[in-house]
mmCIF file of C-alpha atoms in Angstrom:
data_model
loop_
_atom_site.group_PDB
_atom_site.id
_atom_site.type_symbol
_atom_site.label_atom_id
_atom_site.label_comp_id
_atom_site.label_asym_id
_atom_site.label_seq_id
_atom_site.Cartn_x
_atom_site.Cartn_y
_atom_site.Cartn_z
ATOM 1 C CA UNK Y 77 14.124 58.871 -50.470
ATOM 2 C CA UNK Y 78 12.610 56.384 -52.965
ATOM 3 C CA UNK Y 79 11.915 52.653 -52.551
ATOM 4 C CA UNK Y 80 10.761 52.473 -56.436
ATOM 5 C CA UNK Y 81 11.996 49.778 -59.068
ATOM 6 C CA UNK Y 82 11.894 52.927 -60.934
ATOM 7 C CA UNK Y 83 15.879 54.205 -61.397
ATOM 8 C CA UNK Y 84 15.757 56.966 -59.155
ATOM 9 C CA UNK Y 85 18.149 58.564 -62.605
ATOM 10 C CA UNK Y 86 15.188 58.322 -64.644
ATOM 11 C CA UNK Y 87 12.895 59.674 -62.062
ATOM 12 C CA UNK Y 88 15.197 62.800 -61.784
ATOM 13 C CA UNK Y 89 15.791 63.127 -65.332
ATOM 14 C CA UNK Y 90 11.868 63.444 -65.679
ATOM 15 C CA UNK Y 91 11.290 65.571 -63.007
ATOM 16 C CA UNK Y 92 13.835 67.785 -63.987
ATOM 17 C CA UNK Y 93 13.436 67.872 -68.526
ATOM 18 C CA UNK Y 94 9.242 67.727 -67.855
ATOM 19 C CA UNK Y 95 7.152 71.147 -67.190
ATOM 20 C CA UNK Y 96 4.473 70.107 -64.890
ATOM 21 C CA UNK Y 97 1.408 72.420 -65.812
ATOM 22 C CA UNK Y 98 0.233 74.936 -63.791
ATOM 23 C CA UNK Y 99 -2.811 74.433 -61.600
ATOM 24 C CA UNK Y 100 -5.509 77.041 -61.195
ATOM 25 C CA UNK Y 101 -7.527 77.141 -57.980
ATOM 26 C CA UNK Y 102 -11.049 77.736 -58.112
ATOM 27 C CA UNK Y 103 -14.379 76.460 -56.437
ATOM 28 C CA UNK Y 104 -16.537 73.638 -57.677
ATOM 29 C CA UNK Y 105 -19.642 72.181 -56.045
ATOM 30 C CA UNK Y 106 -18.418 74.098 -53.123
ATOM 31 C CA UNK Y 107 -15.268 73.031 -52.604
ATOM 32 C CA UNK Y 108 -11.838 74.421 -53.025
ATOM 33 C CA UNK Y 109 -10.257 72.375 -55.644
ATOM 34 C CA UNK Y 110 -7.151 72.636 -57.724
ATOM 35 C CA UNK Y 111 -7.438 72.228 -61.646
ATOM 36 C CA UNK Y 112 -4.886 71.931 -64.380
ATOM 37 C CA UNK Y 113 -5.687 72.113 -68.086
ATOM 38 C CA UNK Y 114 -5.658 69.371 -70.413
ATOM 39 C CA UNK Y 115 -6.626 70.520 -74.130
ATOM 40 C CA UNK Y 116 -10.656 72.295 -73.575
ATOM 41 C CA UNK Y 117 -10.988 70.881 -70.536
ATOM 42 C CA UNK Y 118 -9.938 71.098 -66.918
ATOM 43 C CA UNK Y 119 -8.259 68.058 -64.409
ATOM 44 C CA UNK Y 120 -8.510 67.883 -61.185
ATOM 45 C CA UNK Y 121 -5.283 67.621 -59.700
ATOM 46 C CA UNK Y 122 -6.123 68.083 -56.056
ATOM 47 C CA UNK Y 123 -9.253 68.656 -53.508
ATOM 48 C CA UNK Y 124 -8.117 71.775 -50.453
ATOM 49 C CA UNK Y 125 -11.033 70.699 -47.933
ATOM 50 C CA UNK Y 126 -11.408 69.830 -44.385
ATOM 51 C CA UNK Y 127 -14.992 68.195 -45.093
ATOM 52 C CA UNK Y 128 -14.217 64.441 -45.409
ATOM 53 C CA UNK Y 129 -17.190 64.168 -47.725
ATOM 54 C CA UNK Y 130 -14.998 65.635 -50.305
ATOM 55 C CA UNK Y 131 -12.483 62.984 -50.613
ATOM 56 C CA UNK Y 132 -15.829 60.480 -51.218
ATOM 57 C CA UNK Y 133 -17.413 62.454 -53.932
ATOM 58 C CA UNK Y 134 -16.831 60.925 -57.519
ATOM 59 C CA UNK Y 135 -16.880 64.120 -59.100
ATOM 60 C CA UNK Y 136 -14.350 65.400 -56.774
ATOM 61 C CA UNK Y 137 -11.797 62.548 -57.482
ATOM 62 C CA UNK Y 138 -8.387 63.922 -58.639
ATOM 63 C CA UNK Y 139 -8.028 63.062 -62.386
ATOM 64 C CA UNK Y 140 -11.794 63.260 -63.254
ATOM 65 C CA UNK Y 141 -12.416 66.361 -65.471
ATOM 66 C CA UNK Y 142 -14.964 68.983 -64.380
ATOM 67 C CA UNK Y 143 -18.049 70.669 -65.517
ATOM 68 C CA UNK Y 144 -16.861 74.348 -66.667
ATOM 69 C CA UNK Y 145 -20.471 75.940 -66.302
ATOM 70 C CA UNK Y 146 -20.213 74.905 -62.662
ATOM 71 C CA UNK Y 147 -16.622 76.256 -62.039
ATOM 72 C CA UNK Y 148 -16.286 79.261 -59.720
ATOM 73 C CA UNK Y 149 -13.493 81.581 -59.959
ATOM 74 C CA UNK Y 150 -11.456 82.038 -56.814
ATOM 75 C CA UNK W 123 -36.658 63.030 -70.732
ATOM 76 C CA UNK W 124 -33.633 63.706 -73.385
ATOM 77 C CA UNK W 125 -31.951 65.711 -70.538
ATOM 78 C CA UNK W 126 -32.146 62.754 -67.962
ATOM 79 C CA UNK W 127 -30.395 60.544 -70.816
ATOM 80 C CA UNK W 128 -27.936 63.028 -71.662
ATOM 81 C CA UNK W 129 -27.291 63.585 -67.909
ATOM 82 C CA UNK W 130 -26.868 59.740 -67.500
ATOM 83 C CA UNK W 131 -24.486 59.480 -69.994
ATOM 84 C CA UNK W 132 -22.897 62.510 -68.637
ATOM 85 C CA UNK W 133 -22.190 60.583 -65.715
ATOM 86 C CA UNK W 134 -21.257 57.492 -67.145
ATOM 87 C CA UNK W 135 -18.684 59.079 -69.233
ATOM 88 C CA UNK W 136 -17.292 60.972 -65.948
ATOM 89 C CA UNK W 137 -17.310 57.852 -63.856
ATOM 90 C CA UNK W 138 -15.236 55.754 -66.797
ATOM 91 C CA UNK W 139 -12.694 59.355 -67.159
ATOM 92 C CA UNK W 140 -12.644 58.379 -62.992
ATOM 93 C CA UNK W 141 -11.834 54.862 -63.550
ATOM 94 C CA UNK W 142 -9.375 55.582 -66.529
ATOM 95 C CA UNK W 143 -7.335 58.409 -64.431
ATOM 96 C CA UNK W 144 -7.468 56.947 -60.878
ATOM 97 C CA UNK W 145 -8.654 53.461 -61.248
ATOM 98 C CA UNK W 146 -10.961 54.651 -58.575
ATOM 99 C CA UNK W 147 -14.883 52.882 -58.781
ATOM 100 C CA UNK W 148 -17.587 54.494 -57.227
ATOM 101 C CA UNK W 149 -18.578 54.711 -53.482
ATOM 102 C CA UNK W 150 -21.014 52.664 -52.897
ATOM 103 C CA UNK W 151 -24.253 54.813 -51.356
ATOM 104 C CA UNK W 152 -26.819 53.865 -48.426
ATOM 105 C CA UNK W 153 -29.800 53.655 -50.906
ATOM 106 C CA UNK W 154 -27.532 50.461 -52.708
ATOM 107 C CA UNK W 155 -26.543 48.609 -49.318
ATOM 108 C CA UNK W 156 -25.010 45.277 -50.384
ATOM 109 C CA UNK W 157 -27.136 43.184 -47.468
ATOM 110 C CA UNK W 158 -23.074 41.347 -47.568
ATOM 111 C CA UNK W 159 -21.404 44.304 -46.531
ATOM 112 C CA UNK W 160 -20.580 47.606 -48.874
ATOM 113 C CA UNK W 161 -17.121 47.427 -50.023
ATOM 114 C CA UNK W 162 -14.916 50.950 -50.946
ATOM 115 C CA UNK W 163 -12.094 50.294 -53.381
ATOM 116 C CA UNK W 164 -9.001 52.041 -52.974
ATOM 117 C CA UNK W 165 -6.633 51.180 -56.035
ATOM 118 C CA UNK W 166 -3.293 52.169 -55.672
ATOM 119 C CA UNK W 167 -1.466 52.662 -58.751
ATOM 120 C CA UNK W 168 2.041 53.947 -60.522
ATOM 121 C CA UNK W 169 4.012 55.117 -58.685
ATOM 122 C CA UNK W 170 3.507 56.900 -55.106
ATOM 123 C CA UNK W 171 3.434 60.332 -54.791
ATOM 124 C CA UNK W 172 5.994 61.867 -52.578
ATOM 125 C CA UNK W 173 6.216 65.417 -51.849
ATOM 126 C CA UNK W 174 7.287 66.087 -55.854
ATOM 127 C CA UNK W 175 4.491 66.528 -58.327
ATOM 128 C CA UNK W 176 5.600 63.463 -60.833
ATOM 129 C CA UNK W 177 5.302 64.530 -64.502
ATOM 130 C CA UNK W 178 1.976 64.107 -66.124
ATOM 131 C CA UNK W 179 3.051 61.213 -67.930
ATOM 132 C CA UNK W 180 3.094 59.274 -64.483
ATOM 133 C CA UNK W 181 0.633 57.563 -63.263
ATOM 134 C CA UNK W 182 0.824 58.225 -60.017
ATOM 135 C CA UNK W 183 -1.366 57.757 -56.345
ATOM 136 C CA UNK W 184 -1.352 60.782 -54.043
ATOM 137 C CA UNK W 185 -0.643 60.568 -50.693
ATOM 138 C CA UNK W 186 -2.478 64.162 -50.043
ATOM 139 C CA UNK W 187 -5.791 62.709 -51.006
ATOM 140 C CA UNK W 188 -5.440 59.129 -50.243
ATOM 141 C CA UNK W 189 -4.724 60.295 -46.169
ATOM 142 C CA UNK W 190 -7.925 62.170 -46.096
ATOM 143 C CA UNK W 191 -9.729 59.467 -48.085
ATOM 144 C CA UNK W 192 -8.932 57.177 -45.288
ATOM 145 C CA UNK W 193 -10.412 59.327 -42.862
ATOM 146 C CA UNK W 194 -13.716 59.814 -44.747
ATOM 147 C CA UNK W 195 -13.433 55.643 -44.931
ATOM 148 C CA UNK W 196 -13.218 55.618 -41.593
ATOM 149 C CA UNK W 197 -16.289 57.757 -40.284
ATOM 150 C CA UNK W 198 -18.598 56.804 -43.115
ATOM 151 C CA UNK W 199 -21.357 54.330 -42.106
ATOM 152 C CA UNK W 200 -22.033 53.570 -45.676
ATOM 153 C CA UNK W 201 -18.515 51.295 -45.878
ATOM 154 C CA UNK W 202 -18.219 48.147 -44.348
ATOM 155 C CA UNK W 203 -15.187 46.815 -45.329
ATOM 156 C CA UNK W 204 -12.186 48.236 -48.006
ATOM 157 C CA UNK W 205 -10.696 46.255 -51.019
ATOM 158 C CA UNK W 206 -7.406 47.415 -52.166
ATOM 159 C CA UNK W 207 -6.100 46.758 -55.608
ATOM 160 C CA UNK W 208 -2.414 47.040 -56.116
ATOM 161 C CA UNK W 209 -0.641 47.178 -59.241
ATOM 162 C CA UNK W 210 2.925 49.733 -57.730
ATOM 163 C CA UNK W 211 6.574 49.700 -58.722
ATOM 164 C CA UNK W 212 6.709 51.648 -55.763
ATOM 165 C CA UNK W 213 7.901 55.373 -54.688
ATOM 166 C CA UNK W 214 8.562 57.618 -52.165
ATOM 167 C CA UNK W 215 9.275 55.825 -48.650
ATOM 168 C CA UNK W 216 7.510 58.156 -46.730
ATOM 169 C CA UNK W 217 4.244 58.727 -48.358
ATOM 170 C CA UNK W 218 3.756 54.915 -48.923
ATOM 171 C CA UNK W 219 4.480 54.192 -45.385
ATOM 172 C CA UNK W 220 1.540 56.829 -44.507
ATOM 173 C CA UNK W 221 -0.862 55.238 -46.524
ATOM 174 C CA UNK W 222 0.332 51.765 -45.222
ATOM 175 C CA UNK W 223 0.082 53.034 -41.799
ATOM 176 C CA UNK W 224 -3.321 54.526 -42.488
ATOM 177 C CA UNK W 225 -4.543 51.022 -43.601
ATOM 178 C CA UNK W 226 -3.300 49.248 -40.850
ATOM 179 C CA UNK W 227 -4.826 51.167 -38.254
ATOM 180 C CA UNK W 228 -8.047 51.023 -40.229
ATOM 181 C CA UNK W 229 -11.310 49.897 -37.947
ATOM 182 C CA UNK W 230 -12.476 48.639 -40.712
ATOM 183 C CA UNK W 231 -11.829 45.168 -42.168
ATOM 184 C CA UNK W 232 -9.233 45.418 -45.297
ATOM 185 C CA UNK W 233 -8.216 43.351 -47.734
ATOM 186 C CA UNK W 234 -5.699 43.505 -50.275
ATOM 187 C CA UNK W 235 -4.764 41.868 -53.461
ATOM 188 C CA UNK W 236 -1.753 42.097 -55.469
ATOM 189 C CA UNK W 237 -2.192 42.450 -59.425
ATOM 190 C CA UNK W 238 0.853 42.457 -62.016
ATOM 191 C CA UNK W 239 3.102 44.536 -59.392
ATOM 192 C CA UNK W 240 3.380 45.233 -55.971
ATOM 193 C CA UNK W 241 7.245 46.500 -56.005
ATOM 194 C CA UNK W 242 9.511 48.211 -52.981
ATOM 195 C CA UNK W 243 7.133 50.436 -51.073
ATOM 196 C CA UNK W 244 4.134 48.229 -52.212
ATOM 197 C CA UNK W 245 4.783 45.915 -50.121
ATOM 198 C CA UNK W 246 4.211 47.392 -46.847
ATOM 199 C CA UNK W 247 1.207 48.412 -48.439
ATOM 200 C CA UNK W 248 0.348 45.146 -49.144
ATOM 201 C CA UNK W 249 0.822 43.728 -45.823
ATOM 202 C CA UNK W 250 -1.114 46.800 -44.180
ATOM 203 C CA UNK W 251 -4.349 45.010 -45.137
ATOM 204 C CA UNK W 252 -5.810 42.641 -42.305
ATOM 205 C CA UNK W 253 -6.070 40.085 -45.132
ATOM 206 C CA UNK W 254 -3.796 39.871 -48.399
ATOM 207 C CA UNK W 255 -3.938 38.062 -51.273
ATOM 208 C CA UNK W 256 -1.744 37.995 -54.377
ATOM 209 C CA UNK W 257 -2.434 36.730 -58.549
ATOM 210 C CA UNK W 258 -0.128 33.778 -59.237
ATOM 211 C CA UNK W 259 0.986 35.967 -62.111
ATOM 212 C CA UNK W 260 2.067 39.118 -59.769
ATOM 213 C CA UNK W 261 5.633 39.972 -58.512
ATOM 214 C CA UNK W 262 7.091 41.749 -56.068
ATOM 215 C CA UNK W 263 10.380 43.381 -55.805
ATOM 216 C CA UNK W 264 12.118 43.024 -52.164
ATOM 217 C CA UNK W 265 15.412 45.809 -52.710
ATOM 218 C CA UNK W 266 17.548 48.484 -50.716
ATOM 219 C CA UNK W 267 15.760 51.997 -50.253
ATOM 220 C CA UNK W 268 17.145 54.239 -52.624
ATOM 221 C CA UNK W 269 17.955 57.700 -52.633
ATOM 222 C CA UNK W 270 18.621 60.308 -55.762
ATOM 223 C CA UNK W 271 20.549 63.885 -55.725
ATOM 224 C CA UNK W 272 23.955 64.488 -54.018
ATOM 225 C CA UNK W 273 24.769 62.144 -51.294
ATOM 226 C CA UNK W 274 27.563 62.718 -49.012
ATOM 227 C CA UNK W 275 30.084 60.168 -48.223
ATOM 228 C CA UNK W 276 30.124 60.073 -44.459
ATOM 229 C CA UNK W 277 29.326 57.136 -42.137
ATOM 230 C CA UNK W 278 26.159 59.222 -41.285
ATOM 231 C CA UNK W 279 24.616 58.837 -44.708
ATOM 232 C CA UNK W 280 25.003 55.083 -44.325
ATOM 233 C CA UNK W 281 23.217 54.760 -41.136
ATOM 234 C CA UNK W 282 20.464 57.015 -42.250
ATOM 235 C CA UNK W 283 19.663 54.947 -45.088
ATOM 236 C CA UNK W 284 19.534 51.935 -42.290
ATOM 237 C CA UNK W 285 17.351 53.707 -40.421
ATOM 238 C CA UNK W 286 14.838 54.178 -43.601
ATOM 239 C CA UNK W 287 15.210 50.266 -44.401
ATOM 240 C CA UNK W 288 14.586 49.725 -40.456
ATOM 241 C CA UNK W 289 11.050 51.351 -40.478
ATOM 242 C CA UNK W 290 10.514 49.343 -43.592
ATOM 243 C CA UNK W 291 11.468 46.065 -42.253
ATOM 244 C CA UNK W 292 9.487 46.908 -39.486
ATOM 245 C CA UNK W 293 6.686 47.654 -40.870
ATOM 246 C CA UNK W 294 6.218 44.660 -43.252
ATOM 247 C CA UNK W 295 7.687 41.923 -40.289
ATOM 248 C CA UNK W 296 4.718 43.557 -37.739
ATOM 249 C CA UNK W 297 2.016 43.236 -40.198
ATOM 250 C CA UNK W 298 3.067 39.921 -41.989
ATOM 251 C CA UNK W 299 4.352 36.543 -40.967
ATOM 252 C CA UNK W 300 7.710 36.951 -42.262
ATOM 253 C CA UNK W 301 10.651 37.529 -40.037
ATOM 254 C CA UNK W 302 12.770 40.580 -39.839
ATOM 255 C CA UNK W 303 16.130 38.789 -40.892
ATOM 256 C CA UNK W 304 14.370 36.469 -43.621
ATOM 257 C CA UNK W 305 12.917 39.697 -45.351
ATOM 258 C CA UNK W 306 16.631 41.778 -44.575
ATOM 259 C CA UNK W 307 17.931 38.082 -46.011
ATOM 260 C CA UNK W 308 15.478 38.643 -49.062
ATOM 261 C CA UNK W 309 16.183 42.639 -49.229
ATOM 262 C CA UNK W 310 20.037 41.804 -49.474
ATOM 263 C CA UNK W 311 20.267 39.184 -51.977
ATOM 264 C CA UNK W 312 23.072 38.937 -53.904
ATOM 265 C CA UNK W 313 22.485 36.223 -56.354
ATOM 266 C CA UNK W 314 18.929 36.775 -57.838
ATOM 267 C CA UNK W 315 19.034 39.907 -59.657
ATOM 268 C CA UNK W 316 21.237 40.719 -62.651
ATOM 269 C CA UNK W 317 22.027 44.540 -61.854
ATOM 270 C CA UNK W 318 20.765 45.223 -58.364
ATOM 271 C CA UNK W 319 20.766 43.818 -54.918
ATOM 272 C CA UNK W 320 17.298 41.719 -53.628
ATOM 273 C CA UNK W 321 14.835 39.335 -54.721
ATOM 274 C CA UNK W 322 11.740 38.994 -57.246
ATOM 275 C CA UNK W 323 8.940 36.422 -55.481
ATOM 276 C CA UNK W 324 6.624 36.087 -58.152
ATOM 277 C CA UNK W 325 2.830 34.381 -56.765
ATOM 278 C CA UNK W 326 3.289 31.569 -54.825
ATOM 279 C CA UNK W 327 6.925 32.347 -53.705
ATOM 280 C CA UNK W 328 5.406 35.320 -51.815
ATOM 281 C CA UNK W 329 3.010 33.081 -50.129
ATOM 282 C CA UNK W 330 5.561 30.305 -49.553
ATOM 283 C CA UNK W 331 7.581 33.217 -47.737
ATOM 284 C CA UNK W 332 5.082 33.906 -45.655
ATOM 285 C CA UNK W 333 4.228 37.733 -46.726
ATOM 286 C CA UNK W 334 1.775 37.493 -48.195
ATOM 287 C CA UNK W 335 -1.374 35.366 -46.266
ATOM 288 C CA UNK W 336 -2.972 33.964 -50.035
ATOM 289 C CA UNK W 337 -2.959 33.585 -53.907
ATOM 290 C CA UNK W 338 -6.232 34.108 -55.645
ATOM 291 C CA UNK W 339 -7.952 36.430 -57.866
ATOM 292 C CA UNK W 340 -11.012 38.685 -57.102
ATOM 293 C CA UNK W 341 -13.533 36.429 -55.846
ATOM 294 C CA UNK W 342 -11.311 34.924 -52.971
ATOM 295 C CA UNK W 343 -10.332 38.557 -52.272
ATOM 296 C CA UNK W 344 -14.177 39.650 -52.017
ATOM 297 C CA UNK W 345 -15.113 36.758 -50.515
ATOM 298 C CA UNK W 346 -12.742 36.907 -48.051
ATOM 299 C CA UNK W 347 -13.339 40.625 -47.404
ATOM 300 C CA UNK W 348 -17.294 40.016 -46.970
ATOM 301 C CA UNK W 349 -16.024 37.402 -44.519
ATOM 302 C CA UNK W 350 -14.459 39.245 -42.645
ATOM 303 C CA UNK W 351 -17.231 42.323 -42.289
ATOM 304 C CA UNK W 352 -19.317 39.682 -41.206
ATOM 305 C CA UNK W 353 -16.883 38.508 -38.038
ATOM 306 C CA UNK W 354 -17.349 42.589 -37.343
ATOM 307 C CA UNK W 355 -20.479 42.592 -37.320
ATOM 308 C CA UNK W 356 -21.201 39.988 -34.770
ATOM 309 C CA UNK W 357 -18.492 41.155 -32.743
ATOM 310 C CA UNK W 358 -19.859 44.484 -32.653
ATOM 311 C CA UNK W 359 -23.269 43.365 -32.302
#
């Protein structure tokens, strides 16, 4: 249910006509973190952690791109 | 030498990508202690997040990290007092009325102000903040929940969509000084808007209606904020 000035129509339209990429999971500074690509790089979309810490770091922060060289495969 | 200025600028680079994505700033650390108070800035932005991944093109706040961020908030010793930034034309009812929730019961002193939009959902969130302040320029959007997809047309349907506004009036009349039936009145409106039910209360009007406490800018925010850390303080000490 949406409480959105948005039209819920154009919200449904979006979701529906717009491929969402694909996250990859992998590890970064030790945390379990959920990346999608964007051109070169990688995004992070979202942080899988029970260590509070993790929703403080800056380099953790959803959106922020990461370092590739320190990117663990899962 | 090179490496530390490369490694600087490194950072720098990541920290504007930060504020450019999430409109997130960065945590202040115990080696920086503001002798006022360290202040963490939550900005909520876009839309919110429900339990849909928005297309990329949104700009969107998640619920999934903002819950846990509140947490972290909450146990950190670093953070005196949070300062949140809203610019929303709203979103999903339940995930904004977590994070509103989650700011309410905040130990923590909170303040919030209101830039360009604080629409629908974003105004519980507003109010969730012990102290709130809006820009004389901001608006926000007082409407009927919403709902997309098939909808059945049964009595049943009508009363859950009652129930959703309920929780919403709640909400906003518990942690503001508005009434119930003033902000139903407002929610209901007839005669303000050209295509929808409700009412626009742009700056002052918000004040005026008692929902929001102030209108100011950043330095009443701050100030107020670092105001009220300090009434923590000697309470707690």
């Amino acid at each position: 249910m949406y409480y959105t000035v948005m039209p819920p129509i154009v919200q449904r339209e979006e979701i529906e006509n717009t491929t969402v990429p694909q996250g990859k999971m992998c590890i970064y500074k030790n945390q379990t973190i959920e990346v999608v690509p964007e051109g070169e790089k990688f995004k992070i979309q979202r942080i899988f952690s029970t260590d509070l810490k993790a929703y403080l770091e800056v380099d953790l922060q959803p959106g922020s791109f990461i370092d590739l060289s320190l990117m663990e495969e899962l | 030498m090179e490496t530390n200025v490369s490694n600087e600028m490194e950072k720098e680079q990541q920290n504007v990508a930060i504020i450019k994505e999430l409109g997130q700033t960065q945590v202040p650390i115990n080696e920086d202690k503001n002798p006022r108070g360290n202040i963490h800035c939550l900005t909520i932005i876009g839309q919110i997040e429900g339990h849909i991944v928005l297309p990329p093109q949104n700009k969107t706040t998640k619920y999934e990290h903002l819950l846990p961020q509140m947490v972290a908030i909450e146990e950190d010793q670093g953070i005196d007092g949070v300062l949140i930034l809203l610019n929303t034309v709203g979103g999903d009812v339940e995930a904004g009325l977590a994070i509103s929730e989650m700011i309410a019961s905040l130990n923590k002193p909170t303040v919030s102000l209101v830039l360009g939009g604080g629409h629908s959902i974003g105004v519980p969130l507003a109010v969730a903040a012990d102290y709130s302040f809006i820009a004389p320029s901001a608006t926000m959007m007082i409407h009927p929940v919403r709902m997309s997809g098939t909808v059945i047309g049964v009595a049943q349907t009508y009363e859950y969509f009652d129930k959703m506004q309920e929780r919403i009036v709640d909400f906003v009349a518990k942690n503001s000084k508005i009434s119930k039936e003033r902000f139903k009145d407002l929610m209901l409106d007839t005669g303000k808007l050209a295509k929808d039910v409700g009412s626009i209360l742009v700056g002052e009007e918000a004040v005026s209606e008692r929902l929001i406490d102030e209108m100011g800018g950043i330095s009443q925010a701050m100030n107020k904020l670092y105001e009220l850390i300090e009434k923590q303080k000697s309470i707690l000490h």
